[in-house]
Amino acid sequence: MLNVLSVLSWLHPAGLGSYAAAKAAAWALTDAAREELAPRGIAVSALHVGYMDTDMAAAVPADQKADPADVAAQALRGIEKGLPEILADETTRYIRQGLAALPEAA
């Protein structure tokens, strides 16, 4: 199973709260489904994507958008490798690395 998510699974900017909340919930559901379905041999992956050519990203410069064909190829490679999370573009990888570098809350 592949759930298509967004970098907004992790970030919740003003003006996009509802969308980000939905993506965060989908990410949580993906993680839970992965654990629940693993004993049955069903793999569940999350595909995190930054900007792509959609109405929502119309104002984003073209050079900052991921190529849909490349995203699809990344998804297939991630599924073949059994990755639980697939980071489909440079924007997503950059944001994930930044979040991983944050110190843990006390």
PDB file of C-alpha atoms in Angstrom:
ATOM      1  CA  MET A   1       0.000   0.000   0.000  1.00  0.00           C
ATOM      2  CA  LEU A   2       1.288   3.467  -0.842  1.00  0.00           C
ATOM      3  CA  ASN A   3      -0.163   6.580   0.742  1.00  0.00           C
ATOM      4  CA  VAL A   4       0.718   9.847  -0.984  1.00  0.00           C
ATOM      5  CA  LEU A   5       1.455  12.483   1.626  1.00  0.00           C
ATOM      6  CA  SER A   6       3.248  15.815   1.710  1.00  0.00           C
ATOM      7  CA  VAL A   7       5.947  17.716   3.540  1.00  0.00           C
ATOM      8  CA  LEU A   8       2.936  19.281   5.247  1.00  0.00           C
ATOM      9  CA  SER A   9       2.630  15.999   7.148  1.00  0.00           C
ATOM     10  CA  TRP A  10       5.444  17.465   9.259  1.00  0.00           C
ATOM     11  CA  LEU A  11       4.973  21.242   8.885  1.00  0.00           C
ATOM     12  CA  HIS A  12       1.825  23.181   9.677  1.00  0.00           C
ATOM     13  CA  PRO A  13       2.043  26.713   8.218  1.00  0.00           C
ATOM     14  CA  ALA A  14      -0.588  29.385   8.763  1.00  0.00           C
ATOM     15  CA  GLY A  15      -3.259  29.334   6.094  1.00  0.00           C
ATOM     16  CA  LEU A  16      -2.794  25.623   5.417  1.00  0.00           C
ATOM     17  CA  GLY A  17      -3.815  24.259   8.800  1.00  0.00           C
ATOM     18  CA  SER A  18      -6.682  22.082   7.586  1.00  0.00           C
ATOM     19  CA  TYR A  19      -4.636  20.598   4.743  1.00  0.00           C
ATOM     20  CA  ALA A  20      -1.607  20.016   6.990  1.00  0.00           C
ATOM     21  CA  ALA A  21      -3.794  18.434   9.680  1.00  0.00           C
ATOM     22  CA  ALA A  22      -5.280  16.054   7.116  1.00  0.00           C
ATOM     23  CA  LYS A  23      -1.811  15.083   5.874  1.00  0.00           C
ATOM     24  CA  ALA A  24      -0.529  14.607   9.440  1.00  0.00           C
ATOM     25  CA  ALA A  25      -3.516  12.373  10.179  1.00  0.00           C
ATOM     26  CA  ALA A  26      -2.870  10.395   6.995  1.00  0.00           C
ATOM     27  CA  TRP A  27       0.760   9.952   8.058  1.00  0.00           C
ATOM     28  CA  ALA A  28      -0.364   8.624  11.463  1.00  0.00           C
ATOM     29  CA  LEU A  29      -2.851   6.295   9.776  1.00  0.00           C
ATOM     30  CA  THR A  30      -0.091   5.077   7.441  1.00  0.00           C
ATOM     31  CA  ASP A  31       2.191   4.290  10.392  1.00  0.00           C
ATOM     32  CA  ALA A  32      -0.596   2.447  12.216  1.00  0.00           C
ATOM     33  CA  ALA A  33      -1.603   0.490   9.106  1.00  0.00           C
ATOM     34  CA  ARG A  34       2.043  -0.514   8.567  1.00  0.00           C
ATOM     35  CA  GLU A  35       2.201  -2.053  12.039  1.00  0.00           C
ATOM     36  CA  GLU A  36      -1.220  -3.680  11.787  1.00  0.00           C
ATOM     37  CA  LEU A  37      -0.703  -5.170   8.319  1.00  0.00           C
ATOM     38  CA  ALA A  38       2.931  -6.284   8.647  1.00  0.00           C
ATOM     39  CA  PRO A  39       1.999  -9.657  10.234  1.00  0.00           C
ATOM     40  CA  ARG A  40      -0.054 -10.381   7.107  1.00  0.00           C
ATOM     41  CA  GLY A  41       2.876  -9.615   4.820  1.00  0.00           C
ATOM     42  CA  ILE A  42       1.370  -6.361   3.574  1.00  0.00           C
ATOM     43  CA  ALA A  43       3.859  -3.517   3.227  1.00  0.00           C
ATOM     44  CA  VAL A  44       2.706   0.060   3.758  1.00  0.00           C
ATOM     45  CA  SER A  45       4.779   3.018   2.593  1.00  0.00           C
ATOM     46  CA  ALA A  46       4.371   6.781   2.886  1.00  0.00           C
ATOM     47  CA  LEU A  47       5.351   8.877  -0.134  1.00  0.00           C
ATOM     48  CA  HIS A  48       6.234  12.396   1.008  1.00  0.00           C
ATOM     49  CA  VAL A  49       6.327  15.007  -1.756  1.00  0.00           C
ATOM     50  CA  GLY A  50       7.072  18.733  -1.762  1.00  0.00           C
ATOM     51  CA  TYR A  51       5.673  20.875  -4.551  1.00  0.00           C
ATOM     52  CA  MET A  52       4.299  19.369  -7.748  1.00  0.00           C
ATOM     53  CA  ASP A  53       2.399  20.926 -10.623  1.00  0.00           C
ATOM     54  CA  THR A  54      -1.057  21.246  -9.051  1.00  0.00           C
ATOM     55  CA  ASP A  55      -3.566  24.061  -8.640  1.00  0.00           C
ATOM     56  CA  MET A  56      -2.490  24.400  -5.009  1.00  0.00           C
ATOM     57  CA  ALA A  57       1.129  25.043  -6.055  1.00  0.00           C
ATOM     58  CA  ALA A  58       0.312  27.309  -9.016  1.00  0.00           C
ATOM     59  CA  ALA A  59       2.253  30.234  -7.507  1.00  0.00           C
ATOM     60  CA  VAL A  60       5.375  28.142  -6.847  1.00  0.00           C
ATOM     61  CA  PRO A  61       8.135  28.642  -9.440  1.00  0.00           C
ATOM     62  CA  ALA A  62       8.441  25.719 -11.856  1.00  0.00           C
ATOM     63  CA  ASP A  63      12.062  25.026 -10.866  1.00  0.00           C
ATOM     64  CA  GLN A  64      10.903  24.303  -7.301  1.00  0.00           C
ATOM     65  CA  LYS A  65       8.364  21.679  -8.350  1.00  0.00           C
ATOM     66  CA  ALA A  66       9.079  17.962  -8.540  1.00  0.00           C
ATOM     67  CA  ASP A  67       8.662  16.201 -11.867  1.00  0.00           C
ATOM     68  CA  PRO A  68       5.686  13.805 -11.561  1.00  0.00           C
ATOM     69  CA  ALA A  69       7.504  11.125 -13.596  1.00  0.00           C
ATOM     70  CA  ASP A  70      10.464  11.295 -11.217  1.00  0.00           C
ATOM     71  CA  VAL A  71       8.156  11.137  -8.191  1.00  0.00           C
ATOM     72  CA  ALA A  72       6.501   8.023  -9.634  1.00  0.00           C
ATOM     73  CA  ALA A  73       9.909   6.437 -10.266  1.00  0.00           C
ATOM     74  CA  GLN A  74      11.013   7.262  -6.695  1.00  0.00           C
ATOM     75  CA  ALA A  75       7.800   5.700  -5.374  1.00  0.00           C
ATOM     76  CA  LEU A  76       8.343   2.473  -7.302  1.00  0.00           C
ATOM     77  CA  ARG A  77      11.972   2.215  -6.178  1.00  0.00           C
ATOM     78  CA  GLY A  78      10.962   2.830  -2.571  1.00  0.00           C
ATOM     79  CA  ILE A  79       8.267   0.167  -2.722  1.00  0.00           C
ATOM     80  CA  GLU A  80      10.719  -2.319  -4.275  1.00  0.00           C
ATOM     81  CA  LYS A  81      13.167  -1.627  -1.422  1.00  0.00           C
ATOM     82  CA  GLY A  82      10.422  -1.946   1.191  1.00  0.00           C
ATOM     83  CA  LEU A  83      11.002   1.556   2.524  1.00  0.00           C
ATOM     84  CA  PRO A  84       8.460   2.712   5.100  1.00  0.00           C
ATOM     85  CA  GLU A  85       8.985   6.349   4.049  1.00  0.00           C
ATOM     86  CA  ILE A  86       9.860   7.537   0.565  1.00  0.00           C
ATOM     87  CA  LEU A  87      11.167  11.084   0.239  1.00  0.00           C
ATOM     88  CA  ALA A  88      10.366  11.901  -3.371  1.00  0.00           C
ATOM     89  CA  ASP A  89      12.221  15.140  -4.045  1.00  0.00           C
ATOM     90  CA  GLU A  90      14.989  17.449  -2.844  1.00  0.00           C
ATOM     91  CA  THR A  91      12.591  19.762  -1.002  1.00  0.00           C
ATOM     92  CA  THR A  92      11.225  16.854   1.011  1.00  0.00           C
ATOM     93  CA  ARG A  93      14.683  15.453   1.792  1.00  0.00           C
ATOM     94  CA  TYR A  94      15.929  18.907   2.856  1.00  0.00           C
ATOM     95  CA  ILE A  95      12.985  19.485   5.198  1.00  0.00           C
ATOM     96  CA  ARG A  96      13.216  15.970   6.679  1.00  0.00           C
ATOM     97  CA  GLN A  97      16.944  16.386   7.348  1.00  0.00           C
ATOM     98  CA  GLY A  98      16.301  19.724   9.016  1.00  0.00           C
ATOM     99  CA  LEU A  99      13.619  18.271  11.245  1.00  0.00           C
ATOM    100  CA  ALA A 100      15.837  15.318  12.160  1.00  0.00           C
ATOM    101  CA  ALA A 101      18.576  17.746  13.222  1.00  0.00           C
ATOM    102  CA  LEU A 102      16.346  19.581  15.708  1.00  0.00           C
ATOM    103  CA  PRO A 103      17.143  18.905  19.360  1.00  0.00           C
ATOM    104  CA  GLU A 104      14.632  16.787  21.237  1.00  0.00           C
ATOM    105  CA  ALA A 105      12.233  18.637  23.523  1.00  0.00           C
ATOM    106  CA  ALA A 106      12.970  18.393  27.226  1.00  0.00           C
TER     107      ALA A 106
END
